[in-house]
């Protein structure tokens, strides 16, 4: 082993001289900060107050008092610094640096062997120790200074001083410090000289910054019109004078007034005469008025919504705008109800939309409004647009002749009612003639109206017109009759949208009338889209009926019926695509013929409504069976989420593998049912087969999709739930609403990969489903006792096929049946004990994640 001498120790100490010097500088900085922070705090506070001009606001006595207090504070801070400041030595730096190293190697290098110096073995050990210490000393790095003073400054006064000084730098001025000299005895004479400050503040709407005139050299100064000039003069009164020709003022401000403000309205000069004076030639930047123009004639949708594009521009920003519509009486076709002079109506004024974000200096926007119910709808009008800028300058376009867009009615009777409404709003003097025309129109109502109630509503309107026409139609009654006629026309045009077949037929008729009457491309496109939606709803209704029929037919006939239905849907879709293609090509005659063929095909399709007694199930029993299946699938999803939670924190966990849990594919069976609308009962088996391919855990996105599909299925079941208006039926609906909200929460949690939250929400959903099924079961039992027809007086022989994890069969209310056994066998009790023991064991396993153990503890508290 090489020997380590005293010379080697000194050499090692020299190798750390730079870390030692930097550590000494850190100690010096630390000593300065710890000793002089009170003095620095006092100085920053005093400078902040002077730069903000507080001495010009308060009285001179307060200024003098503050000066005395500041002086005393400075003296106290100096005393504090003198008592606490100590210049660090080289030994202090060595101790600081040595303390940062393991084993204090610098101290070990300077030590000498006192025991066993005559023993060769002991000396060798000592030198080996010093060699190790020298190797550690070479690795020394400078120790940073500790500049924190929390114990010395418990109220953080130093930070308050820094904040005040930062505010003074932003909003104050160093020039204001000199004004304190005026407050000394003979201050005006002792001051270095008069000073001034000036600002040129542009109007806010321009977005231009304020100009500090002290930083602007003499010469040209360009400012927007309306800029505010603020001048402040300090020092001896009369030493500085101001003259200007930019405000147009005739009176001259008093020379003794140290503060002057004026608005720039014209080109001119601003001159400050006296020591340090300056002069500027002000050039006014004119504010140009805004401009606005209509880009094209307005367009209208099938529902009558108008879209009017326009373009606006300004040198700064357009603040607001409006559109004015006035009746173009000279262009109106004065026939029939429009022959007489119209009643006076004010201009139609609507505000123009402005960009929510971005610049308003130049933009394009669309005015979107629905004037279908206005008296001038579909009549010639003149529109003019106006724009206003921040300087209150307004620009208005020349009137443009257009037809005010409104909704068009294609049903003949609805169109007649709307025309009568227009004549009534044109002039109430048309009341008698309108009533006479409407009576003639509705002479044979059985051929015009689809429902008797529509004919009765029209008769009521006619009767009200005749009565009030004799005694005079007031403004309120005129508007009331117009509203009733509008509502009646909508019913006649759109029909009853509750029935899918009726809605589809009405959409076909409206599209046919639109093609005949030469409707616009936008109207035809929207009506075609409405026909597609109505046809899709009708086909979904057919698919649900076909699935119910499959459950009642022999297995050999189900496949043929399903294939037949699928072929019919494909034929319908191809025909609708062909109709839209013909209309886009302008071949309206061929499109109308194809639409007629579609109507004939749909007339041959009938939705077979389920009759009481078919299949041996009432609507309540069908709803109960569907909710039971939903509960089983929700249980399966909850089990799958729990397994994924275990595998997420413990990949080797295989809980549930030997449980034979039916919820393995929870929700997949009927999730595919709504996507394909025809797969029916085979969805469950398909879902189980697919699950084997997906793997044990499955992805959270897949579980979330299945949870969403189960939520959609529950929404469909809510719509078909019987017992509306009964206490039990309302209770069942409330419970299913809670279940739906819990399913939505579970879906959101699954998409965010929060499995614990998802499992809690799924448990709430299952509990709400059980409550809903219990209320539905009570309603069915009460109806059976009352012997109500059509509610299934015979007991259903079908039993839910699902069993819970303990092997119990579900009763009518979705929970264990009152008379059914609790799977009273050793296997069931054994499984229950195994489940509880396993949950207790895992909840006590401290190596498991906290979120998993919290969930297991909640399970133990619940069960």
Tab-separated table of N, CA, C and O in Angstrom, residues 673-771:
chain	number	residue	atom	x	y	z
A	673	UNK	N	-77.392	-6.322	-30.145
A	673	UNK	CA	-78.772	-6.365	-30.655
A	673	UNK	C	-79.175	-5.044	-31.256
A	673	UNK	O	-79.790	-4.968	-32.307
A	674	UNK	N	-78.792	-3.939	-30.627
A	674	UNK	CA	-79.193	-2.642	-31.159
A	674	UNK	C	-78.306	-2.189	-32.291
A	674	UNK	O	-78.655	-1.308	-33.045
A	675	UNK	N	-77.181	-2.765	-32.404
A	675	UNK	CA	-76.329	-2.377	-33.526
A	675	UNK	C	-76.780	-3.098	-34.797
A	675	UNK	O	-76.756	-2.524	-35.884
A	676	UNK	N	-77.200	-4.303	-34.689
A	676	UNK	CA	-77.586	-5.037	-35.878
A	676	UNK	C	-79.062	-5.090	-36.098
A	676	UNK	O	-79.536	-5.304	-37.193
A	677	UNK	N	-79.887	-4.873	-35.038
A	677	UNK	CA	-81.336	-4.905	-35.136
A	677	UNK	C	-81.818	-6.168	-35.843
A	677	UNK	O	-82.519	-6.154	-36.839
A	678	UNK	N	-81.455	-7.293	-35.356
A	678	UNK	CA	-81.972	-8.484	-35.975
A	678	UNK	C	-81.254	-9.723	-35.540
A	678	UNK	O	-81.570	-10.808	-35.981
A	679	UNK	N	-80.303	-9.572	-34.646
A	679	UNK	CA	-79.567	-10.736	-34.221
A	679	UNK	C	-80.250	-11.435	-33.069
A	679	UNK	O	-80.040	-12.604	-32.814
A	680	UNK	N	-81.102	-10.714	-32.354
A	680	UNK	CA	-82.002	-11.324	-31.399
A	680	UNK	C	-81.301	-12.080	-30.320
A	680	UNK	O	-80.368	-11.649	-29.689
A	681	UNK	N	-81.805	-13.246	-30.036
A	681	UNK	CA	-81.380	-13.999	-28.885
A	681	UNK	C	-80.001	-14.598	-29.057
A	681	UNK	O	-79.409	-15.051	-28.095
A	682	UNK	N	-79.533	-14.693	-30.244
A	682	UNK	CA	-78.203	-15.259	-30.413
A	682	UNK	C	-77.112	-14.353	-29.937
A	682	UNK	O	-75.957	-14.695	-29.970
A	683	UNK	N	-77.462	-13.104	-29.471
A	683	UNK	CA	-76.422	-12.182	-29.046
A	683	UNK	C	-75.665	-12.644	-27.848
A	683	UNK	O	-74.489	-12.396	-27.703
A	684	UNK	N	-76.341	-13.323	-26.915
A	684	UNK	CA	-75.647	-13.745	-25.702
A	684	UNK	C	-74.563	-14.762	-26.008
A	684	UNK	O	-73.443	-14.684	-25.540
A	685	UNK	N	-74.905	-15.760	-26.827
A	685	UNK	CA	-73.901	-16.772	-27.171
A	685	UNK	C	-72.772	-16.154	-27.963
A	685	UNK	O	-71.604	-16.491	-27.774
A	686	UNK	N	-73.120	-15.221	-28.857
A	686	UNK	CA	-72.066	-14.572	-29.632
A	686	UNK	C	-71.154	-13.783	-28.721
A	686	UNK	O	-69.934	-13.743	-28.897
A	687	UNK	N	-71.787	-13.084	-27.746
A	687	UNK	CA	-70.968	-12.289	-26.840
A	687	UNK	C	-70.021	-13.140	-26.052
A	687	UNK	O	-68.879	-12.783	-25.816
A	688	UNK	N	-70.475	-14.356	-25.620
A	688	UNK	CA	-69.589	-15.218	-24.864
A	688	UNK	C	-68.458	-15.735	-25.735
A	688	UNK	O	-67.328	-15.882	-25.293
A	689	UNK	N	-68.766	-16.048	-26.979
A	689	UNK	CA	-67.704	-16.524	-27.875
A	689	UNK	C	-66.689	-15.435	-28.139
A	689	UNK	O	-65.488	-15.668	-28.195
A	690	UNK	N	-67.182	-14.186	-28.288
A	690	UNK	CA	-66.255	-13.094	-28.542
A	690	UNK	C	-65.385	-12.825	-27.326
A	690	UNK	O	-64.221	-12.468	-27.447
A	691	UNK	N	-65.961	-13.002	-26.167
A	691	UNK	CA	-65.186	-12.702	-24.968
A	691	UNK	C	-63.999	-13.628	-24.830
A	691	UNK	O	-62.946	-13.249	-24.334
A	692	UNK	N	-64.145	-14.858	-25.255
A	692	UNK	CA	-63.019	-15.764	-25.197
A	692	UNK	C	-61.885	-15.326	-26.065
A	692	UNK	O	-60.726	-15.619	-25.812
A	693	UNK	N	-62.183	-14.602	-27.125
A	693	UNK	CA	-61.124	-14.130	-28.013
A	693	UNK	C	-60.497	-12.845	-27.500
A	693	UNK	O	-59.364	-12.548	-27.787
A	694	UNK	N	-61.251	-12.099	-26.702
A	694	UNK	CA	-60.730	-10.814	-26.249
A	694	UNK	C	-59.746	-10.974	-25.108
A	694	UNK	O	-58.943	-10.111	-24.849
A	695	UNK	N	-59.789	-12.063	-24.402
A	695	UNK	CA	-58.889	-12.232	-23.271
A	695	UNK	C	-59.640	-12.081	-21.983
A	695	UNK	O	-60.800	-11.763	-21.913
A	696	UNK	N	-58.945	-12.376	-20.916
A	696	UNK	CA	-59.589	-12.427	-19.622
A	696	UNK	C	-59.983	-11.044	-19.145
A	696	UNK	O	-61.064	-10.835	-18.662
A	697	UNK	N	-59.041	-10.108	-19.224
A	697	UNK	CA	-59.332	-8.815	-18.656
A	697	UNK	C	-60.164	-7.947	-19.544
A	697	UNK	O	-61.130	-7.354	-19.146
A	698	UNK	N	-59.845	-7.881	-20.850
A	698	UNK	CA	-60.553	-6.996	-21.739
A	698	UNK	C	-60.107	-5.563	-21.522
A	698	UNK	O	-59.578	-5.185	-20.505
A	699	UNK	N	-60.335	-4.692	-22.508
A	699	UNK	CA	-59.943	-3.291	-22.413
A	699	UNK	C	-61.066	-2.492	-21.792
A	699	UNK	O	-62.235	-2.764	-21.984
A	700	UNK	N	-60.684	-1.420	-21.051
A	700	UNK	CA	-61.705	-0.598	-20.438
A	700	UNK	C	-62.588	0.063	-21.481
A	700	UNK	O	-63.760	0.310	-21.247
A	701	UNK	N	-62.026	0.395	-22.650
A	701	UNK	CA	-62.854	0.988	-23.696
A	701	UNK	C	-63.948	0.051	-24.139
A	701	UNK	O	-65.074	0.444	-24.395
A	702	UNK	N	-63.639	-1.285	-24.206
A	702	UNK	CA	-64.652	-2.260	-24.597
A	702	UNK	C	-65.729	-2.364	-23.538
A	702	UNK	O	-66.920	-2.430	-23.842
A	703	UNK	N	-65.343	-2.398	-22.267
A	703	UNK	CA	-66.337	-2.456	-21.196
A	703	UNK	C	-67.191	-1.194	-21.204
A	703	UNK	O	-68.402	-1.246	-20.995
A	704	UNK	N	-66.575	-0.042	-21.441
A	704	UNK	CA	-67.345	1.205	-21.484
A	704	UNK	C	-68.357	1.179	-22.620
A	704	UNK	O	-69.489	1.650	-22.463
A	705	UNK	N	-67.966	0.646	-23.782
A	705	UNK	CA	-68.909	0.551	-24.895
A	705	UNK	C	-70.067	-0.374	-24.548
A	705	UNK	O	-71.230	-0.092	-24.873
A	706	UNK	N	-69.762	-1.476	-23.882
A	706	UNK	CA	-70.832	-2.389	-23.492
A	706	UNK	C	-71.725	-1.765	-22.428
A	706	UNK	O	-72.936	-1.972	-22.407
A	707	UNK	N	-71.130	-0.946	-21.546
A	707	UNK	CA	-71.939	-0.238	-20.553
A	707	UNK	C	-72.851	0.771	-21.229
A	707	UNK	O	-74.019	0.943	-20.855
A	708	UNK	N	-72.345	1.445	-22.256
A	708	UNK	CA	-73.174	2.387	-23.000
A	708	UNK	C	-74.312	1.674	-23.730
A	708	UNK	O	-75.454	2.150	-23.740
A	709	UNK	N	-74.015	0.516	-24.320
A	709	UNK	CA	-75.065	-0.243	-25.002
A	709	UNK	C	-76.133	-0.701	-24.012
A	709	UNK	O	-77.337	-0.669	-24.318
A	710	UNK	N	-75.717	-1.093	-22.808
A	710	UNK	CA	-76.688	-1.502	-21.799
A	710	UNK	C	-77.525	-0.313	-21.348
A	710	UNK	O	-78.724	-0.450	-21.080
A	711	UNK	N	-76.908	0.873	-21.282
A	711	UNK	CA	-77.675	2.081	-20.926
A	711	UNK	C	-78.710	2.406	-22.000
A	711	UNK	O	-79.848	2.793	-21.689
A	712	UNK	N	-78.347	2.256	-23.266
A	712	UNK	CA	-79.303	2.491	-24.346
A	712	UNK	C	-80.459	1.494	-24.283
A	712	UNK	O	-81.622	1.845	-24.536
A	713	UNK	N	-80.154	0.246	-23.960
A	713	UNK	CA	-81.204	-0.762	-23.837
A	713	UNK	C	-82.157	-0.407	-22.700
A	713	UNK	O	-83.382	-0.566	-22.819
A	714	UNK	N	-81.615	0.101	-21.576
A	714	UNK	CA	-82.472	0.511	-20.468
A	714	UNK	C	-83.363	1.678	-20.868
A	714	UNK	O	-84.537	1.736	-20.472
A	715	UNK	N	-82.843	2.614	-21.657
A	715	UNK	CA	-83.662	3.736	-22.126
A	715	UNK	C	-84.817	3.234	-22.982
A	715	UNK	O	-85.952	3.733	-22.881
A	716	UNK	N	-84.554	2.243	-23.829
A	716	UNK	CA	-85.632	1.688	-24.647
A	716	UNK	C	-86.678	1.007	-23.770
A	716	UNK	O	-87.890	1.142	-24.003
A	717	UNK	N	-86.242	0.295	-22.750
A	717	UNK	CA	-87.177	-0.372	-21.862
A	717	UNK	C	-88.010	0.634	-21.075
A	717	UNK	O	-89.185	0.391	-20.804
A	718	UNK	N	-87.420	1.787	-20.717
A	718	UNK	CA	-88.179	2.807	-19.999
A	718	UNK	C	-89.330	3.339	-20.850
A	718	UNK	O	-90.397	3.655	-20.325
A	719	UNK	N	-89.097	3.477	-22.142
A	719	UNK	CA	-90.150	3.989	-23.019
A	719	UNK	C	-91.326	3.015	-23.108
A	719	UNK	O	-92.469	3.434	-23.269
A	720	UNK	N	-91.069	1.714	-23.016
A	720	UNK	CA	-92.116	0.704	-23.137
A	720	UNK	C	-92.626	0.211	-21.790
A	720	UNK	O	-93.351	-0.782	-21.733
A	721	UNK	N	-92.257	0.887	-20.693
A	721	UNK	CA	-92.645	0.423	-19.366
A	721	UNK	C	-94.130	0.700	-19.140
A	721	UNK	O	-94.592	1.844	-19.322
A	722	UNK	N	-94.922	-0.290	-18.757
A	722	UNK	CA	-96.360	-0.067	-18.525
A	722	UNK	C	-96.592	0.593	-17.174
A	722	UNK	O	-95.675	0.809	-16.390
A	723	UNK	N	-97.878	0.901	-16.913
A	723	UNK	CA	-98.279	1.424	-15.608
A	723	UNK	C	-98.085	2.908	-15.449
A	723	UNK	O	-97.897	3.392	-14.334
A	724	UNK	N	-98.114	3.684	-16.562
A	724	UNK	CA	-97.948	5.130	-16.445
A	724	UNK	C	-99.120	5.723	-15.664
A	724	UNK	O	-100.276	5.393	-15.890
A	725	UNK	N	-98.821	6.626	-14.720
A	725	UNK	CA	-99.859	7.281	-13.942
A	725	UNK	C	-100.156	6.607	-12.618
A	725	UNK	O	-100.783	7.221	-11.741
A	726	UNK	N	-99.735	5.353	-12.426
A	726	UNK	CA	-99.951	4.653	-11.168
A	726	UNK	C	-98.780	4.921	-10.224
A	726	UNK	O	-97.664	5.176	-10.682
A	727	UNK	N	-99.016	4.868	-8.905
A	727	UNK	CA	-97.903	5.123	-7.973
A	727	UNK	C	-96.753	4.136	-8.152
A	727	UNK	O	-95.581	4.525	-8.118
A	728	UNK	N	-97.112	2.823	-8.345
A	728	UNK	CA	-96.053	1.848	-8.513
A	728	UNK	C	-95.303	2.075	-9.824
A	728	UNK	O	-94.073	1.938	-9.893
A	729	UNK	N	-96.051	2.412	-10.905
A	729	UNK	CA	-95.390	2.672	-12.180
A	729	UNK	C	-94.474	3.879	-12.113
A	729	UNK	O	-93.360	3.858	-12.653
A	730	UNK	N	-94.911	4.961	-11.432
A	730	UNK	CA	-94.042	6.133	-11.290
A	730	UNK	C	-92.818	5.811	-10.445
A	730	UNK	O	-91.706	6.285	-10.727
A	731	UNK	N	-93.006	4.994	-9.398
A	731	UNK	CA	-91.851	4.605	-8.580
A	731	UNK	C	-90.855	3.781	-9.397
A	731	UNK	O	-89.630	3.942	-9.262
A	732	UNK	N	-91.390	2.879	-10.246
A	732	UNK	CA	-90.500	2.090	-11.094
A	732	UNK	C	-89.735	2.982	-12.056
A	732	UNK	O	-88.528	2.801	-12.279
A	733	UNK	N	-90.409	3.978	-12.632
A	733	UNK	CA	-89.724	4.876	-13.575
A	733	UNK	C	-88.651	5.709	-12.863
A	733	UNK	O	-87.574	5.950	-13.402
A	734	UNK	N	-88.955	6.172	-11.637
A	734	UNK	CA	-87.944	6.936	-10.893
A	734	UNK	C	-86.721	6.070	-10.593
A	734	UNK	O	-85.577	6.528	-10.698
A	735	UNK	N	-86.969	4.816	-10.210
A	735	UNK	CA	-85.843	3.929	-9.930
A	735	UNK	C	-85.004	3.679	-11.180
A	735	UNK	O	-83.770	3.665	-11.130
A	736	UNK	N	-85.662	3.492	-12.333
A	736	UNK	CA	-84.910	3.266	-13.568
A	736	UNK	C	-84.157	4.524	-13.996
A	736	UNK	O	-83.087	4.438	-14.604
A	737	UNK	N	-84.722	5.706	-13.690
A	737	UNK	CA	-83.976	6.944	-13.971
A	737	UNK	C	-82.686	6.986	-13.153
A	737	UNK	O	-81.618	7.360	-13.662
A	738	UNK	N	-82.778	6.596	-11.880
A	738	UNK	CA	-81.560	6.562	-11.056
A	738	UNK	C	-80.579	5.524	-11.593
A	738	UNK	O	-79.361	5.747	-11.600
A	739	UNK	N	-81.106	4.403	-12.025
A	739	UNK	CA	-80.225	3.388	-12.605
A	739	UNK	C	-79.535	3.913	-13.857
A	739	UNK	O	-78.338	3.673	-14.070
A	740	UNK	N	-80.268	4.647	-14.696
A	740	UNK	CA	-79.654	5.198	-15.898
A	740	UNK	C	-78.559	6.196	-15.579
A	740	UNK	O	-77.493	6.198	-16.206
A	741	UNK	N	-78.784	7.056	-14.581
A	741	UNK	CA	-77.745	8.022	-14.209
A	741	UNK	C	-76.520	7.311	-13.640
A	741	UNK	O	-75.379	7.713	-13.894
A	742	UNK	N	-76.751	6.267	-12.855
A	742	UNK	CA	-75.616	5.507	-12.329
A	742	UNK	C	-74.851	4.819	-13.455
A	742	UNK	O	-73.613	4.752	-13.426
A	743	UNK	N	-75.562	4.310	-14.475
A	743	UNK	CA	-74.877	3.693	-15.618
A	743	UNK	C	-74.052	4.725	-16.382
A	743	UNK	O	-72.938	4.431	-16.838
A	744	UNK	N	-74.592	5.945	-16.526
A	744	UNK	CA	-73.816	7.000	-17.185
A	744	UNK	C	-72.538	7.300	-16.403
A	744	UNK	O	-71.455	7.479	-16.979
A	745	UNK	N	-72.664	7.373	-15.058
A	745	UNK	CA	-71.464	7.597	-14.252
A	745	UNK	C	-70.466	6.467	-14.370
A	745	UNK	O	-69.255	6.689	-14.409
A	746	UNK	N	-70.979	5.221	-14.436
A	746	UNK	CA	-70.072	4.078	-14.601
A	746	UNK	C	-69.361	4.136	-15.947
A	746	UNK	O	-68.167	3.845	-16.044
A	747	UNK	N	-70.089	4.526	-16.999
A	747	UNK	CA	-69.464	4.617	-18.323
A	747	UNK	C	-68.350	5.665	-18.331
A	747	UNK	O	-67.248	5.423	-18.836
A	748	UNK	N	-68.629	6.857	-17.735
A	748	UNK	CA	-67.593	7.900	-17.687
A	748	UNK	C	-66.375	7.426	-16.896
A	748	UNK	O	-65.222	7.673	-17.299
A	749	UNK	N	-66.617	6.756	-15.774
A	749	UNK	CA	-65.487	6.270	-14.978
A	749	UNK	C	-64.688	5.213	-15.726
A	749	UNK	O	-63.458	5.183	-15.653
A	750	UNK	N	-65.357	4.341	-16.478
A	750	UNK	CA	-64.644	3.325	-17.253
A	750	UNK	C	-63.790	3.963	-18.338
A	750	UNK	O	-62.673	3.521	-18.602
A	751	UNK	N	-64.319	5.003	-18.974
A	751	UNK	CA	-63.536	5.657	-20.039
A	751	UNK	C	-62.333	6.404	-19.455
A	751	UNK	O	-61.343	6.639	-20.146
A	752	UNK	N	-62.400	6.797	-18.174
A	752	UNK	CA	-61.278	7.441	-17.515
A	752	UNK	C	-60.394	6.448	-16.767
A	752	UNK	O	-59.502	6.848	-16.029
A	753	UNK	N	-60.700	5.148	-16.925
A	753	UNK	CA	-59.915	4.075	-16.309
A	753	UNK	C	-59.976	4.137	-14.786
A	753	UNK	O	-59.050	3.710	-14.096
A	754	UNK	N	-61.074	4.685	-14.235
A	754	UNK	CA	-61.288	4.711	-12.791
A	754	UNK	C	-62.206	3.553	-12.448
A	754	UNK	O	-63.422	3.691	-12.317
A	755	UNK	N	-61.613	2.359	-12.298
A	755	UNK	CA	-62.408	1.147	-12.130
A	755	UNK	C	-63.128	1.126	-10.792
A	755	UNK	O	-64.262	0.646	-10.700
A	756	UNK	N	-62.505	1.638	-9.733
A	756	UNK	CA	-63.158	1.619	-8.423
A	756	UNK	C	-64.432	2.456	-8.447
A	756	UNK	O	-65.487	2.039	-7.948
A	757	UNK	N	-64.370	3.667	-9.026
A	757	UNK	CA	-65.559	4.505	-9.129
A	757	UNK	C	-66.611	3.850	-10.006
A	757	UNK	O	-67.818	3.923	-9.734
A	758	UNK	N	-66.172	3.199	-11.093
A	758	UNK	CA	-67.121	2.529	-11.982
A	758	UNK	C	-67.858	1.410	-11.253
A	758	UNK	O	-69.075	1.239	-11.416
A	759	UNK	N	-67.146	0.648	-10.442
A	759	UNK	CA	-67.788	-0.451	-9.722
A	759	UNK	C	-68.820	0.090	-8.732
A	759	UNK	O	-69.904	-0.475	-8.561
A	760	UNK	N	-68.517	1.208	-8.059
A	760	UNK	CA	-69.495	1.808	-7.149
A	760	UNK	C	-70.749	2.230	-7.901
A	760	UNK	O	-71.880	1.986	-7.457
A	761	UNK	N	-70.579	2.885	-9.044
A	761	UNK	CA	-71.740	3.311	-9.826
A	761	UNK	C	-72.527	2.120	-10.345
A	761	UNK	O	-73.767	2.148	-10.406
A	762	UNK	N	-71.837	1.059	-10.748
A	762	UNK	CA	-72.539	-0.135	-11.209
A	762	UNK	C	-73.340	-0.777	-10.077
A	762	UNK	O	-74.442	-1.278	-10.285
A	763	UNK	N	-72.797	-0.755	-8.859
A	763	UNK	CA	-73.555	-1.268	-7.727
A	763	UNK	C	-74.807	-0.450	-7.470
A	763	UNK	O	-75.879	-0.996	-7.184
A	764	UNK	N	-74.707	0.886	-7.601
A	764	UNK	CA	-75.887	1.738	-7.446
A	764	UNK	C	-76.909	1.462	-8.541
A	764	UNK	O	-78.118	1.456	-8.293
A	765	UNK	N	-76.428	1.223	-9.770
A	765	UNK	CA	-77.351	0.912	-10.864
A	765	UNK	C	-78.098	-0.389	-10.596
A	765	UNK	O	-79.316	-0.488	-10.827
A	766	UNK	N	-77.390	-1.409	-10.105
A	766	UNK	CA	-78.057	-2.684	-9.832
A	766	UNK	C	-79.076	-2.540	-8.708
A	766	UNK	O	-80.167	-3.109	-8.764
A	767	UNK	N	-78.747	-1.753	-7.696
A	767	UNK	CA	-79.702	-1.556	-6.605
A	767	UNK	C	-80.947	-0.822	-7.100
A	767	UNK	O	-82.080	-1.162	-6.736
A	768	UNK	N	-80.757	0.196	-7.955
A	768	UNK	CA	-81.908	0.919	-8.497
A	768	UNK	C	-82.736	0.015	-9.411
A	768	UNK	O	-83.973	0.100	-9.436
A	769	UNK	N	-82.084	-0.852	-10.188
A	769	UNK	CA	-82.831	-1.798	-11.032
A	769	UNK	C	-83.680	-2.725	-10.173
A	769	UNK	O	-84.832	-3.013	-10.504
A	770	UNK	N	-83.127	-3.189	-9.075
A	770	UNK	CA	-83.910	-4.072	-8.194
A	770	UNK	C	-85.123	-3.334	-7.626
A	770	UNK	O	-86.221	-3.885	-7.542
A	771	UNK	N	-84.928	-2.066	-7.240
A	771	UNK	CA	-86.059	-1.298	-6.726
A	771	UNK	C	-87.129	-1.102	-7.797
A	771	UNK	O	-88.328	-1.213	-7.526
